Coordinates of C-alpha atoms and ligand atoms in Angstrom, one line a residue:
X1 CA 87.8 62.1 -5.0
X2 CA 89.0 60.7 -8.1
X3 CA 87.5 62.0 -11.3
X4 CA 86.0 59.3 -13.1
X5 CA 84.4 58.1 -16.5
X6 CA 81.3 56.0 -17.5
X7 CA 78.4 55.1 -19.5
X8 CA 74.9 54.8 -20.0
X9 CA 73.9 51.5 -20.7
X10 CA 70.0 49.3 -21.2
X11 CA 71.0 45.7 -20.9
X12 CA 67.4 45.1 -21.3
X13 CA 68.0 46.3 -25.3
X14 CA 70.6 43.1 -25.9
X15 CA 71.2 39.8 -25.7
X16 CA 72.6 38.4 -22.5
X17 CA 75.2 36.9 -24.2
X18 CA 76.8 40.3 -24.8
X19 CA 76.8 41.8 -21.1
X20 CA 79.9 39.9 -20.3
X21 CA 81.5 41.0 -23.3
X22 CA 80.3 44.9 -22.9
X23 CA 81.0 44.9 -19.1
X24 CA 84.9 43.9 -19.7
X25 CA 85.0 46.6 -22.6
X26 CA 83.7 49.1 -20.1
X27 CA 86.6 48.3 -17.8
X28 CA 89.2 48.4 -20.8
X29 CA 87.8 51.7 -22.0
X30 CA 88.8 53.4 -18.4
X31 CA 85.1 53.4 -17.3
X32 CA 84.1 52.7 -13.8
X33 CA 80.6 54.0 -14.0
X34 CA 77.7 52.6 -15.6
X35 CA 74.0 54.0 -15.4
X36 CA 71.2 51.4 -16.1
X37 CA 67.7 50.7 -15.3
X38 CA 65.8 54.3 -15.9
X39 CA 63.6 53.1 -18.8
X40 CA 63.0 49.6 -17.6
X41 CA 59.5 49.2 -16.0
X42 CA 57.8 47.1 -18.4
X43 CA 60.8 44.6 -18.0
X44 CA 60.8 45.0 -14.0
X45 CA 57.3 44.7 -13.4
X46 CA 55.7 43.2 -16.9
X47 CA 51.8 43.5 -15.2
X48 CA 50.8 44.8 -12.4
X49 CA 52.2 43.0 -9.1
X50 CA 53.8 40.3 -11.4
X51 CA 57.6 41.5 -10.9
X52 CA 60.7 40.2 -12.7
X53 CA 63.9 41.4 -11.2
X54 CA 66.5 38.2 -12.3
X55 CA 67.7 39.7 -15.3
X56 CA 68.4 43.2 -13.5
X57 CA 70.2 40.6 -10.8
X58 CA 72.2 39.3 -13.2
X59 CA 72.7 42.3 -15.6
X60 CA 73.9 44.1 -11.8
X61 CA 76.0 41.2 -11.0
X62 CA 78.0 41.3 -14.2
X63 CA 78.8 44.7 -14.5
X64 CA 79.5 44.9 -10.9
X65 CA 81.7 41.8 -11.1
X66 CA 83.9 43.3 -14.0
X67 CA 84.3 46.3 -11.7
X68 CA 81.9 48.8 -12.5
X69 CA 79.9 50.9 -10.0
X70 CA 76.2 50.7 -10.7
X71 CA 74.0 53.9 -10.8
X72 CA 70.5 52.6 -10.7
X73 CA 67.8 54.6 -12.3
X74 CA 64.2 54.2 -11.1
X75 CA 61.9 53.9 -14.0
X76 CA 59.3 56.3 -13.4
X77 CA 60.1 58.4 -16.8
X78 CA 58.4 55.4 -18.7
X79 CA 55.3 53.9 -16.8
X80 CA 54.1 50.8 -18.8
X81 CA 51.0 50.6 -20.7
X82 CA 49.3 48.5 -17.9
X83 CA 49.8 51.7 -15.6
X84 CA 48.2 54.0 -18.0
X85 CA 45.0 51.6 -18.3
X86 CA 44.9 51.3 -14.4
X87 CA 44.8 55.2 -14.4
X88 CA 43.7 56.7 -17.8
X89 CA 43.7 60.4 -16.1
X90 CA 47.4 60.0 -15.5
X91 CA 48.1 61.4 -18.7
X92 CA 49.4 65.1 -18.7
X93 CA 47.4 67.5 -21.0
X94 CA 49.3 70.5 -22.6
X95 CA 48.7 74.1 -22.9
X96 CA 45.9 73.5 -25.5
X97 CA 44.1 70.8 -23.6
X98 CA 45.6 68.1 -25.9
X99 CA 46.6 64.5 -24.3
X100 CA 50.0 63.7 -24.0
X101 CA 49.5 59.6 -24.9
X102 CA 51.3 57.0 -24.3
X103 CA 53.9 55.7 -26.9
X104 CA 57.2 57.6 -26.3
X105 CA 58.1 58.6 -22.3
X106 CA 57.3 60.9 -19.6
X107 CA 53.9 60.9 -20.3
X108 CA 52.6 61.4 -16.8
X109 CA 50.9 64.2 -14.5
X110 CA 53.2 65.1 -11.6
X111 CA 49.9 65.9 -9.7
X112 CA 48.4 62.3 -10.2
X113 CA 48.2 60.6 -6.9
X114 CA 47.5 57.0 -8.0
X115 CA 50.6 57.5 -10.6
X116 CA 52.6 58.5 -7.4
X117 CA 51.4 55.6 -5.2
X118 CA 52.6 53.3 -8.2
X119 CA 55.7 55.2 -8.5
X120 CA 56.3 54.4 -4.6
X121 CA 55.8 51.0 -4.9
X122 CA 57.9 50.3 -8.1
X123 CA 60.7 52.3 -6.2
X124 CA 60.0 50.4 -2.7
X125 CA 60.9 47.1 -4.6
X126 CA 63.7 48.5 -6.1
X127 CA 65.0 50.2 -2.9
X128 CA 64.6 46.8 -0.9
X129 CA 66.3 44.6 -3.7
X130 CA 68.9 47.0 -4.3
X131 CA 69.7 48.9 -1.6
X132 CA 72.3 47.0 0.3
X133 CA 73.7 45.7 -3.2
X134 CA 77.6 46.0 -2.8
X135 CA 77.5 47.2 -6.8
X136 CA 75.0 49.4 -6.3
X137 CA 76.9 52.8 -5.8
X138 CA 74.4 55.6 -7.0
X139 CA 70.3 56.2 -7.7
X140 CA 68.7 58.1 -10.1
X141 CA 65.2 59.3 -9.7
X142 CA 63.8 59.4 -12.7
X143 CA 64.9 60.7 -16.3
X144 CA 65.2 64.6 -16.6
X145 CA 62.2 66.3 -15.1
X146 CA 61.0 68.7 -17.4
X147 CA 62.1 66.6 -20.8
X148 CA 59.6 67.2 -23.9
X149 CA 57.7 70.1 -21.8
X150 CA 56.4 67.7 -19.3
X151 CA 56.2 69.7 -15.7
X152 CA 53.7 71.7 -16.6
X153 CA 50.6 69.7 -17.0
X154 CA 47.2 71.2 -17.6
X155 CA 45.1 68.2 -16.6
X156 CA 42.0 67.7 -14.5
X157 CA 43.7 66.3 -11.8
X158 CA 46.4 68.9 -11.8
X159 CA 43.5 71.5 -11.7
X160 CA 42.4 70.0 -8.5
X161 CA 45.5 70.0 -6.7
X162 CA 46.3 73.3 -7.6
X163 CA 42.7 74.7 -6.3
X164 CA 43.7 72.6 -3.1
X165 CA 47.3 74.1 -2.9
X166 CA 46.1 77.9 -3.4
X167 CA 43.9 77.3 -0.3
X168 CA 47.0 76.6 1.9
X169 CA 48.8 79.7 0.5
X170 CA 46.0 82.1 1.0
X171 CA 44.7 80.6 4.5
X172 CA 42.1 82.7 6.3
X173 CA 41.3 82.6 9.9
X174 CA 40.3 79.4 10.6
X175 CA 42.7 77.9 8.2
X176 CA 40.6 77.7 5.5
X177 CA 41.1 79.2 2.0
X178 CA 41.0 83.1 2.1
X179 CA 39.3 84.0 -1.4
X180 CA 39.6 87.9 -0.5
X181 CA 43.1 87.6 0.2
X182 CA 43.7 85.7 -3.1
X183 CA 41.9 88.2 -5.1
X184 CA 43.8 91.2 -3.5
X185 CA 46.9 89.5 -3.8
X186 CA 46.4 88.8 -7.9
X187 CA 44.3 91.9 -8.6
X188 CA 41.5 90.3 -9.7
X189 CA 39.5 93.0 -9.4
X190 CA 40.5 93.9 -12.7
X191 CA 38.3 92.4 -16.0
X192 CA 35.7 91.2 -13.1
X193 CA 38.1 88.0 -12.5
X194 CA 37.3 88.1 -8.9
X195 CA 36.0 84.5 -7.1
X196 CA 33.7 83.4 -5.0
X197 CA 35.6 80.3 -4.1
X198 CA 38.6 78.2 -4.7
X199 CA 36.4 76.2 -6.6
X200 CA 36.3 78.8 -9.3
X201 CA 39.7 78.5 -10.0
X202 CA 40.8 77.0 -13.6
X203 CA 44.0 76.6 -14.7
X204 CA 45.4 79.8 -16.6
X205 CA 45.2 78.0 -20.1
X206 CA 42.8 78.5 -23.3
X207 CA 41.9 81.9 -21.8
X208 CA 40.6 84.5 -24.5
X209 CA 44.0 86.5 -24.1
X210 CA 46.5 86.3 -21.8
X211 CA 45.9 85.4 -18.5
X212 CA 46.5 87.1 -14.9
X213 CA 50.2 87.1 -14.6
X214 CA 49.8 86.2 -11.0
X215 CA 47.6 83.3 -12.1
X216 CA 50.2 81.9 -14.1
X217 CA 52.7 82.4 -11.6
X218 CA 51.0 80.4 -8.9
X219 CA 50.4 77.8 -11.2
X220 CA 54.1 77.9 -12.1
X221 CA 54.7 77.6 -8.3
X222 CA 52.6 74.8 -7.7
X223 CA 53.9 72.6 -10.9
X224 CA 57.6 72.8 -9.8
X225 CA 56.3 72.1 -6.2
X226 CA 54.7 68.9 -7.7
X227 CA 58.5 68.2 -9.0
X228 CA 59.8 68.6 -5.9
X229 CA 57.2 66.2 -4.0
X230 CA 57.0 63.7 -6.6
X231 CA 60.8 63.8 -6.4
X232 CA 60.9 64.0 -3.1
X233 CA 58.7 60.4 -2.3
X234 CA 61.2 58.4 -4.3
X235 CA 64.3 59.7 -1.8
X236 CA 62.3 59.4 1.1
X237 CA 61.8 55.5 0.2
X238 CA 65.7 55.0 -1.1
X239 CA 66.8 56.2 2.2
X240 CA 64.6 54.0 4.1
X241 CA 67.2 51.3 2.7
X242 CA 70.4 52.3 2.3
X243 CA 72.6 55.6 2.2
X244 CA 73.9 55.4 -0.9
X245 CA 74.0 58.7 -2.6
X246 CA 71.1 60.0 -4.6
X247 CA 71.3 61.7 -8.1
X248 CA 68.8 63.4 -10.7
X249 CA 69.7 64.5 -14.1
X250 CA 68.6 67.9 -15.1
X251 CA 68.7 69.2 -18.4
X252 CA 70.3 72.3 -20.5
X253 CA 68.1 75.1 -20.1
X254 CA 65.1 73.8 -19.0
X255 CA 63.9 76.3 -16.3
X256 CA 60.4 75.4 -15.7
X257 CA 61.0 73.6 -11.8
X258 CA 63.3 75.1 -9.5
X259 CA 66.2 72.7 -9.6
X260 CA 67.4 74.3 -6.3
X261 CA 64.5 73.1 -4.3
X262 CA 64.8 69.4 -5.7
X263 CA 68.3 69.5 -5.1
X264 CA 67.5 69.9 -1.4
X265 CA 66.7 66.6 -1.3
X266 CA 69.2 64.8 -3.1
X267 CA 73.1 64.3 -2.7
X268 CA 74.4 64.8 -6.1
X269 CA 73.1 66.9 -9.0
X270 CA 74.2 65.8 -12.4
X271 CA 72.9 66.8 -16.0
X272 CA 73.0 65.7 -19.6
X273 CA 75.0 67.6 -21.7
X274 CA 74.6 67.6 -25.6
X275 CA 76.8 70.8 -27.1
X276 CA 75.9 70.4 -30.8
X277 CA 72.4 69.3 -29.6
X278 CA 71.7 72.6 -27.7
X279 CA 73.3 74.8 -30.2
X280 CA 70.6 76.2 -32.0
X281 CA 67.3 76.5 -30.2
X282 CA 68.7 76.4 -26.7
X283 CA 71.4 78.8 -26.4
X284 CA 70.0 81.8 -28.2
X285 CA 73.7 82.0 -30.3
X286 CA 74.0 84.6 -32.8
X287 CA 73.7 83.0 -36.4
X288 CA 78.3 83.8 -36.7
X289 CA 78.4 81.9 -33.7
X290 CA 76.4 78.7 -34.7
X291 CA 78.2 78.7 -37.8
X292 CA 81.6 78.9 -35.9
X293 CA 80.8 76.4 -33.3
X294 CA 78.5 74.2 -35.0
X295 CA 80.6 71.5 -34.3
X296 CA 81.8 72.3 -31.0
X297 CA 78.9 73.9 -29.7
X298 CA 79.0 77.0 -27.6
X299 CA 81.8 77.9 -25.5
X300 CA 80.0 79.0 -22.5
X301 CA 76.9 76.7 -22.7
X302 CA 78.2 73.6 -21.4
X303 CA 80.2 75.7 -18.3
X304 CA 77.3 77.7 -17.3
X305 CA 75.6 74.7 -16.6
X306 CA 78.4 72.8 -14.9
X307 CA 78.8 76.0 -12.6
X308 CA 74.9 76.2 -12.2
X309 CA 74.8 72.5 -11.7
X310 CA 77.5 72.5 -8.9
X311 CA 75.6 75.1 -6.9
X312 CA 72.1 72.7 -7.3
X313 CA 74.5 69.9 -6.1
X314 CA 75.5 71.6 -3.1
X315 CA 78.8 71.1 -4.7
X316 CA 78.4 67.3 -6.0
X317 CA 77.9 67.1 -9.3
X318 CA 78.5 64.7 -12.1
X319 CA 77.7 64.8 -16.3
X320 CA 75.3 61.9 -16.1
X321 CA 75.0 61.9 -19.8
X322 CA 77.7 63.5 -22.2
X323 CA 77.3 63.9 -26.0
X324 CA 79.7 61.7 -27.6
X325 CA 78.9 62.0 -31.0
X326 CA 75.8 63.1 -33.7
X327 CA 72.5 63.1 -32.1
X328 CA 69.0 62.3 -33.4
X329 CA 67.0 65.4 -32.3
X330 CA 68.2 68.7 -32.7
X331 CA 67.3 70.4 -36.3
X332 CA 71.0 69.6 -37.2
X333 CA 72.9 66.8 -36.3
X334 CA 76.7 66.7 -37.4
X335 CA 79.6 64.7 -35.5
X336 CA 82.0 66.7 -33.3
X337 CA 85.1 68.1 -34.3
X338 CA 87.9 65.6 -33.6
X339 CA 88.9 66.4 -29.7
X340 CA 85.5 67.7 -28.7
X341 CA 84.5 64.8 -26.6
X342 CA 88.0 64.8 -25.0
X343 CA 87.3 68.6 -24.9
X344 CA 84.2 68.7 -23.0
X345 CA 85.0 66.0 -21.0
X346 CA 87.8 67.7 -19.4
X347 CA 86.0 71.1 -19.1
X348 CA 83.3 68.9 -17.0
X349 CA 86.1 68.0 -14.9
X350 CA 88.0 71.5 -14.6
X351 CA 84.2 73.2 -13.1
X352 CA 84.4 70.2 -10.6
X353 CA 82.7 67.1 -11.9
X354 CA 83.1 63.9 -10.1
X355 CA 82.0 61.9 -12.7
X356 CA 81.4 62.0 -17.0
X357 CA 79.2 59.7 -18.2
X358 CA 78.7 59.1 -22.0
X359 CA 75.3 58.6 -23.3
X360 CA 75.2 56.0 -24.8
X361 CA 77.3 52.6 -24.5
X362 CA 76.3 51.3 -28.1
X363 CA 74.3 52.9 -30.6
X364 CA 70.7 51.0 -30.7
X365 CA 69.8 50.1 -34.2
X366 CA 65.8 50.2 -33.3
X367 CA 63.6 52.7 -32.3
X368 CA 63.4 56.7 -31.5
X369 CA 66.9 56.7 -31.1
X370 CA 68.7 54.6 -33.8
X371 CA 70.6 57.8 -34.9
X372 CA 72.0 58.6 -32.2
X373 CA 75.7 57.4 -31.8
X374 CA 77.3 55.6 -28.8
X375 CA 80.9 54.8 -27.9
X376 CA 80.2 51.7 -30.0
X377 CA 78.2 51.2 -33.2
X378 CA 75.3 49.0 -33.5
X379 CA 77.7 46.3 -34.9
X380 CA 80.0 46.5 -31.8
X381 CA 83.2 48.3 -33.4
X382 CA 84.3 51.4 -31.5
X383 CA 82.7 54.8 -33.0
X384 CA 84.8 57.3 -33.3
X385 CA 84.6 59.1 -29.7
X386 CA 86.0 55.8 -28.2
X387 CA 89.5 56.7 -29.0
X388 CA 88.9 60.2 -27.0
X389 CA 87.3 58.5 -24.3
X390 CA 90.5 56.3 -23.8
X391 CA 93.1 59.2 -24.3
X392 CA 91.1 61.0 -21.3
X393 CA 91.2 57.5 -19.2
X394 CA 95.1 57.7 -20.2
X395 CA 95.1 61.1 -18.9
X396 CA 93.1 60.5 -16.0
X397 CA 95.8 58.2 -14.7
X398 CA 97.9 61.3 -14.0
X399 CA 95.6 64.0 -12.6
X400 CA 94.8 65.8 -9.4
X401 CA 91.8 64.8 -7.5
X402 CA 88.5 67.3 -7.9
X403 CA 89.6 70.4 -6.5
X404 CA 86.2 72.2 -4.4
X405 CA 87.2 75.4 -5.3
X406 CA 85.5 78.6 -4.8
X407 CA 85.3 81.5 -7.4
X408 CA 85.6 85.0 -6.4
X409 CA 82.6 85.7 -8.2
X410 CA 78.7 84.7 -8.0
X411 CA 75.4 85.1 -9.8
X412 CA 72.4 84.4 -8.1
X413 CA 70.2 82.4 -10.1
X414 CA 66.7 82.1 -9.5
X415 CA 64.2 79.5 -11.2
X416 CA 60.8 82.0 -9.7
X417 CA 62.2 85.0 -11.5
X418 CA 62.7 83.1 -14.8
X419 CA 59.0 82.5 -14.9
X420 CA 58.1 85.9 -14.0
X421 CA 60.5 87.1 -17.1
X422 CA 58.6 84.4 -19.2
X423 CA 55.4 85.1 -18.1
X424 CA 55.6 88.7 -18.9
X425 CA 58.9 89.2 -21.2
X426 CA 57.7 92.8 -22.4
X427 CA 59.5 92.2 -25.2
X428 CA 59.9 88.8 -27.8
X429 CA 62.8 86.4 -26.9
X430 CA 63.9 88.5 -23.5
X431 CA 64.4 86.1 -20.9
X432 CA 66.0 86.0 -17.7
X433 CA 68.2 82.9 -18.7
X434 CA 69.2 84.8 -21.7
X435 CA 70.2 88.1 -19.7
X436 CA 72.0 85.9 -17.2
X437 CA 74.0 84.0 -19.9
X438 CA 74.7 87.3 -21.4
X439 CA 76.4 88.4 -18.6
X440 CA 78.0 85.0 -18.0
X441 CA 79.4 85.0 -21.5
X442 CA 80.9 88.2 -20.6
X443 CA 82.8 87.2 -17.6
X444 CA 84.1 84.2 -19.6
X445 CA 85.4 86.3 -22.2
X446 CA 87.5 88.3 -19.7
X447 CA 88.8 84.8 -18.6
X448 CA 86.8 84.7 -15.1
X449 CA 85.6 81.6 -13.5
X450 CA 82.2 82.0 -11.7
X451 CA 80.1 80.4 -8.8
X452 CA 76.4 80.3 -8.9
X453 CA 74.4 80.6 -6.0
X454 CA 70.5 79.8 -4.7
X455 CA 68.5 82.7 -4.2
X456 CA 68.3 81.9 -0.8
X457 CA 72.0 82.7 -0.2
X458 CA 72.1 85.5 2.4
X459 CA 76.2 85.3 3.1
X460 CA 78.3 86.9 0.5
X461 CA 81.6 87.1 2.4
X462 CA 83.6 85.0 0.4
X463 CA 83.0 86.7 -3.3
X464 CA 84.1 90.0 -4.6
X465 CA 81.7 90.6 -7.2
X466 CA 78.1 89.2 -6.6
X467 CA 75.5 89.5 -9.5
X468 CA 71.2 89.4 -9.1
X469 CA 70.6 90.6 -12.6
X470 CA 67.1 90.4 -13.5
X471 CA 66.1 88.9 -10.2
X472 CA 62.2 90.1 -10.6
X473 CA 61.4 89.4 -7.0
X474 CA 64.0 90.2 -4.2
X475 CA 63.0 89.7 -0.7
X476 CA 64.0 92.3 1.7
X477 CA 66.3 90.5 3.8
X478 CA 68.1 89.6 0.6
X479 CA 68.5 93.2 -0.5
X480 CA 69.9 94.1 2.8
X481 CA 72.2 91.1 3.1
X482 CA 73.5 92.5 -0.3
X483 CA 73.6 96.1 0.4
X484 CA 75.7 95.1 3.9
X485 CA 78.3 92.6 2.3
X486 CA 81.8 93.6 1.3
X487 CA 81.1 92.6 -2.3
X488 CA 80.5 94.9 -5.2
X489 CA 76.9 94.0 -6.4
X490 CA 75.4 94.0 -9.7
X491 CA 71.4 94.8 -9.9
X492 CA 69.0 95.2 -12.8
X493 CA 67.2 95.5 -15.1
X494 CA 64.3 94.1 -13.9
X495 CA 65.7 93.2 -10.2
X496 CA 63.1 93.8 -7.4
X497 CA 60.8 94.9 -9.8
X498 CA 57.8 92.7 -8.7
X499 CA 56.1 91.4 -5.3
X500 CA 55.8 87.7 -4.9
X501 CA 52.5 88.0 -6.5
X502 CA 53.8 89.8 -9.4
X503 CA 52.7 93.1 -9.0
X504 CA 54.1 96.2 -9.3
X505 CA 55.7 97.5 -6.0
X506 CA 55.0 101.1 -4.4
X507 CA 57.3 102.7 -3.7
X508 CA 58.6 102.0 -7.2
X509 CA 61.4 99.3 -8.1
X510 CA 64.3 98.3 -6.7
X511 CA 63.5 100.1 -3.9
X512 CA 66.7 100.3 -2.1
X513 CA 68.1 101.9 0.9
X514 CA 70.8 104.3 0.7
X515 CA 70.3 104.1 -2.8
X516 CA 68.6 107.1 -4.7
X517 CA 67.0 105.3 -7.4
X518 CA 63.3 104.4 -8.9
X519 CA 62.6 102.6 -12.3
X520 CA 59.9 105.2 -13.8
X521 CA 59.6 103.5 -17.1
X522 CA 60.2 100.4 -18.5
X523 CA 60.5 100.1 -22.7
X524 CA 61.6 97.1 -24.8
X525 CA 63.3 97.5 -28.1
X526 CA 63.1 95.9 -31.1
X527 CA 66.3 93.1 -31.8
X528 CA 67.6 95.8 -34.5
X529 CA 67.8 98.5 -32.5
X530 CA 71.0 99.5 -30.4
X531 CA 71.5 102.7 -28.0
X532 CA 75.2 103.5 -28.3
X533 CA 76.4 104.3 -24.9
X534 CA 78.9 107.0 -24.1
X535 CA 82.5 105.7 -24.5
X536 CA 81.0 102.3 -26.2
X537 CA 78.8 99.5 -26.4
X538 CA 75.3 99.5 -26.5
X539 CA 71.8 99.2 -24.7
X540 CA 69.6 96.6 -26.7
X541 CA 66.3 95.1 -25.9
X542 CA 65.3 96.6 -22.4
X543 CA 65.5 99.9 -21.5
X544 CA 64.4 101.3 -18.0
X545 CA 64.0 104.7 -17.5
X546 CA 65.8 105.8 -14.0
X547 CA 65.4 108.6 -11.8
X548 CA 67.8 109.3 -8.8
X549 CA 70.7 111.7 -7.5
X550 CA 73.3 108.9 -7.5
X551 CA 75.9 108.9 -9.3
X552 CA 76.2 107.6 -12.9
X553 CA 78.2 104.8 -14.1
X554 CA 77.2 104.3 -17.6
X555 CA 75.1 106.9 -20.0
X556 CA 73.6 106.7 -23.1
X557 CA 75.6 108.8 -26.1
X558 CA 72.7 111.5 -25.3
X559 CA 73.4 111.4 -21.2
X560 CA 70.5 109.2 -20.5
X561 CA 71.2 107.5 -17.2
X562 CA 72.1 103.9 -17.4
X563 CA 74.1 102.3 -14.7
X564 CA 74.0 104.2 -11.2
X565 CA 75.9 103.3 -8.1
X566 CA 75.4 103.9 -4.6
X567 CA 78.0 102.4 -2.3
X568 CA 78.8 98.9 -3.4
X569 CA 75.9 98.6 -5.6
X570 CA 75.0 99.0 -9.4
X571 CA 71.9 98.9 -10.6
X572 CA 71.9 98.6 -14.0
X573 CA 68.8 100.2 -16.4
X574 CA 69.3 98.0 -19.8
X575 CA 70.1 94.8 -21.3
X576 CA 73.4 95.6 -22.9
X577 CA 75.1 94.7 -25.9
X578 CA 78.7 92.5 -25.5
X579 CA 80.7 95.3 -25.3
X580 CA 78.3 97.1 -23.2
X581 CA 78.3 94.0 -20.7
X582 CA 82.4 93.7 -20.7
X583 CA 82.5 97.6 -20.1
X584 CA 80.6 97.6 -17.3
X585 CA 81.6 94.1 -15.6
X586 CA 85.6 95.2 -16.2
X587 CA 84.6 98.6 -13.9
X588 CA 83.5 95.9 -11.3
X589 CA 86.0 93.8 -11.1
X590 CA 88.3 96.5 -10.8
X591 CA 86.5 98.1 -7.8
X592 CA 86.2 94.3 -6.7
X593 CA 90.4 93.6 -7.2
X594 CA 89.2 90.7 -9.4
X595 CA 92.3 90.3 -12.4
X596 CA 91.0 89.9 -15.8
X597 CA 92.3 88.4 -19.0
X598 CA 91.0 89.3 -22.4
X599 CA 90.7 85.9 -24.0
X600 CA 90.9 85.0 -27.9
X601 CA 88.0 84.3 -29.6
X602 CA 86.6 81.0 -28.4
X603 CA 88.8 80.3 -25.9
X604 CA 88.0 80.0 -22.4
X605 CA 89.8 79.4 -19.1
X606 CA 88.9 77.8 -15.7
X607 CA 90.6 78.3 -12.7
X608 CA 90.1 75.6 -9.8
X609 CA 92.4 76.2 -6.9
X610 CA 95.8 75.6 -8.0
X611 CA 94.8 73.8 -11.4
X612 CA 94.3 76.0 -14.6
X613 CA 92.7 75.1 -17.6
X614 CA 92.3 76.6 -21.1
X615 CA 89.7 75.2 -23.9
X616 CA 89.9 76.1 -27.5
X617 CA 86.5 75.9 -28.8
X618 CA 87.7 76.8 -32.3
X619 CA 88.8 74.7 -35.6
X620 CA 91.9 76.6 -35.6
X621 CA 95.1 77.1 -33.7
X622 CA 95.2 79.9 -31.4
X623 CA 98.0 81.9 -29.6
X624 CA 97.3 82.8 -26.4
X625 CA 99.5 84.1 -23.4
X626 CA 100.2 80.7 -22.1
X627 CA 101.1 79.3 -25.6
X628 CA 99.4 77.8 -28.6
X629 CA 96.6 76.0 -28.2
X630 CA 95.4 73.3 -31.0
X631 CA 92.1 73.4 -32.3
X632 CA 89.5 71.6 -30.1
X633 CA 92.2 70.9 -27.7
X634 CA 92.7 71.5 -23.5
X635 CA 95.6 73.1 -21.8
X636 CA 96.0 71.6 -18.4
X637 CA 98.4 74.1 -16.3
Ligands
GAL701 C1 68.6 62.6 -22.9 C2 67.5 61.6 -22.3 C3 68.5 60.4 -22.9 C4 68.5 59.8 -24.5 C5 69.1 61.0 -24.7 C6 69.3 61.4 -26.3 O1 67.7 63.7 -23.2 O2 68.1 61.8 -20.7 O3 67.6 59.3 -22.2 O4 67.1 60.4 -25.2 O5 69.0 62.5 -24.5 O6 70.3 62.6 -26.6

């Protein structure tokens, strides 16, 4: 399969006269895909049951006849006003109980059955009409589940749904809910929180102090399931009418629903990559990194998501939206360093992307995103990114097809553990994402390529090193599969720290067979405190006191155990600084016989099969072992 480019287009924003010209220019720029429709419900169904699809027929025809393949989005992220008037209780409520009103987008609660029916109806109409359209070559469900904090809603319908779901989780003898079992599993004897019936259970918001973590976790799981079901409802309908591949566009560092579960129902995972937009508040980058990479984005944040979504997509993944210039929504919105749009595009291809689509075709001179760049300016002149897109187009003409390559290193990413960390971080700004991102960055600084794995994986035969850091709940069969695999395995901190309902298990964690180790105490540290390791590096943030007789691999300068080894497993008892992680990972790579290359600052490489790519994220030329790389440039070897 060839790598290709595309764009996101909103025919409903422009006079029909422009559609032909736009389609022609897209093809001239080398684009082959165009995503449309995902916010156009009001234009498709102006009033209940009154459908107007002629404009969409025409737009698809024009784009298709020009040679473009259409990704058709279902418009369920933007229910029109008449839908909200029909179901006033479909609006979500935030944690403070405030209504999330009509007037922007994503104003719906995943638990609302009436809204779900309404979505089924519009998706059925679309699938019937366009399922066999020769130009519709892919579908996108909804748009960015979870964007604007929308996968968790504290509405009355969510509460009813939650109570009903809990009954099924704690099923008793007669298949009716067993409230005593719930009380036991959640530890509700504490603070007299025991319930007499499932109807007594409210949502875990607006409590005086923190709600029971088991209660919060259950609600997180319920909310995640609702996203999965909402998505599946659309997929099931589309599949009745065609076998065109179906994608969803996920986001960067949105972890509050289980993407692997959503991904099981889809053919393609895609995500929306805004490297400059993310730098300030999503990455957790240091001040220095924010300065050094303000026009480039963090050198590992995009790659992390490319690798993660490749796994979510079971190998098939795209960038559905690629930042092409300044955006409108970040704390600061600079223009990318010249070269970066090309670099980001090639980086996605290097990680296995089939398609990279730029958001958006033409900058809209109206409404919320009027300050957001496109490939064209509002006056139709090309925006600066267009030259770089054309360059990628010409480079693609002699590029190889997509290579599905396996890395030697795998990182298990578990959305459930992310929820557990966020419910009880035990220290400000400590997170599962942050821990795994730090490990990922350290691996990349050692020039390594990484695969992600879902927490359901039990076969690790292809890997030399497997990492399940911070995976707070680890089923016994996963522990066993890791203990018996041929790879080196890194666990901790916090791996296997809780049972499925968020309680500390006894025997104490991590409770591994053939590994004499127990976490006796957990402490977290202020961000400015570093506990030096013997031999270099330090523990920061999170530090467990571990007991056991197995051999130490790392200790503090004062001789306290930081990492222990037994057989193929290392248990790490603390969160390390950059130097510490690099040291530990070098030790593990050596055991796994995986070669490393220390990368210069801001330079990253990715190996995929016979291909090797080097990316210079800095604003200066950098000398490397494979040659000098110009600022914001890519070497393809
Ligand atoms: C994405 C979204 C697009 C657009 C874009 C602006 O999150 O899917 O519709 O809003 O951001 O950067």
